[in-house]
Coordinates of C-alpha atoms in Angstrom, one line a residue:
X70 CA 98.9 27.6 34.8
X71 CA 96.1 27.3 37.6
X72 CA 96.6 30.9 39.3
X73 CA 93.5 29.4 41.7
X74 CA 95.6 27.0 43.1
X75 CA 98.6 29.1 43.3
X76 CA 96.6 31.9 45.1
X77 CA 95.2 29.6 47.6
X78 CA 98.8 27.9 48.3
X79 CA 99.9 31.7 48.8
X80 CA 96.9 32.4 51.0
X81 CA 97.5 29.2 53.4
X82 CA 101.1 30.1 53.3
X83 CA 100.5 33.6 54.7
X84 CA 98.0 32.3 57.0
X85 CA 100.7 29.5 58.4
X86 CA 103.2 32.4 58.8
X87 CA 100.7 34.7 60.9
X88 CA 99.5 31.9 63.0
X89 CA 103.3 31.0 63.7
X90 CA 104.4 34.3 64.9
X91 CA 101.1 34.4 66.9
X92 CA 102.1 31.2 68.6
X93 CA 106.0 32.6 69.0
X94 CA 104.4 35.5 70.7
X95 CA 102.3 33.5 72.9
X96 CA 105.6 31.5 73.8
X97 CA 107.4 34.4 74.7
X98 CA 104.9 35.9 76.9
X99 CA 104.1 32.6 78.7
X100 CA 108.0 32.2 79.3
X101 CA 108.4 35.4 80.7
X102 CA 105.6 35.0 82.8
X103 CA 106.8 31.7 83.9
X104 CA 110.0 33.3 85.0
X105 CA 108.8 36.3 86.5
X106 CA 106.3 34.1 89.0
X107 CA 109.1 32.2 90.8
X108 CA 112.3 32.5 92.5
X109 CA 112.6 28.8 92.2
X110 CA 115.9 27.5 91.9
X111 CA 116.4 25.9 88.2
X112 CA 113.6 27.9 86.8
X113 CA 115.5 29.6 84.0
X114 CA 117.2 26.1 82.9
X115 CA 113.5 24.5 83.0
X116 CA 112.3 27.2 80.6
X117 CA 115.1 26.7 78.6
X118 CA 114.7 23.2 78.3
X119 CA 111.2 23.1 77.5
X120 CA 111.4 26.0 74.7
X121 CA 114.8 24.9 73.4
X122 CA 115.8 28.6 73.8
X123 CA 119.4 29.7 75.3
X124 CA 119.4 31.1 78.5
X125 CA 121.1 34.4 77.3
X126 CA 117.7 34.9 75.0
X127 CA 115.6 34.3 77.9
X128 CA 117.6 36.9 79.9
X129 CA 116.7 39.3 77.0
X130 CA 113.0 38.3 76.9
X131 CA 112.9 39.2 80.7
X132 CA 114.7 42.5 79.9
X133 CA 112.2 43.2 77.0
X134 CA 109.1 41.9 78.7
X135 CA 109.0 39.5 76.0
X136 CA 108.9 41.7 72.9
X137 CA 109.7 40.6 69.3
X138 CA 113.0 42.7 69.4
X139 CA 114.7 40.5 71.5

């Protein structure tokens, strides 16, 4: 068994998971900022379309300020 390759793969996976969570946090923050910065009609629909999130999820994000528990 090549444990060095296994260790490398495990580290790469951990790094990728951390990067993905950071990207998700950035996306949540940007979505909240975009929605709070405009009164434009259809803004929520636009953000939902761009992110692939449901509008109900966006409303929860707005209530929590984009925190992960949403």
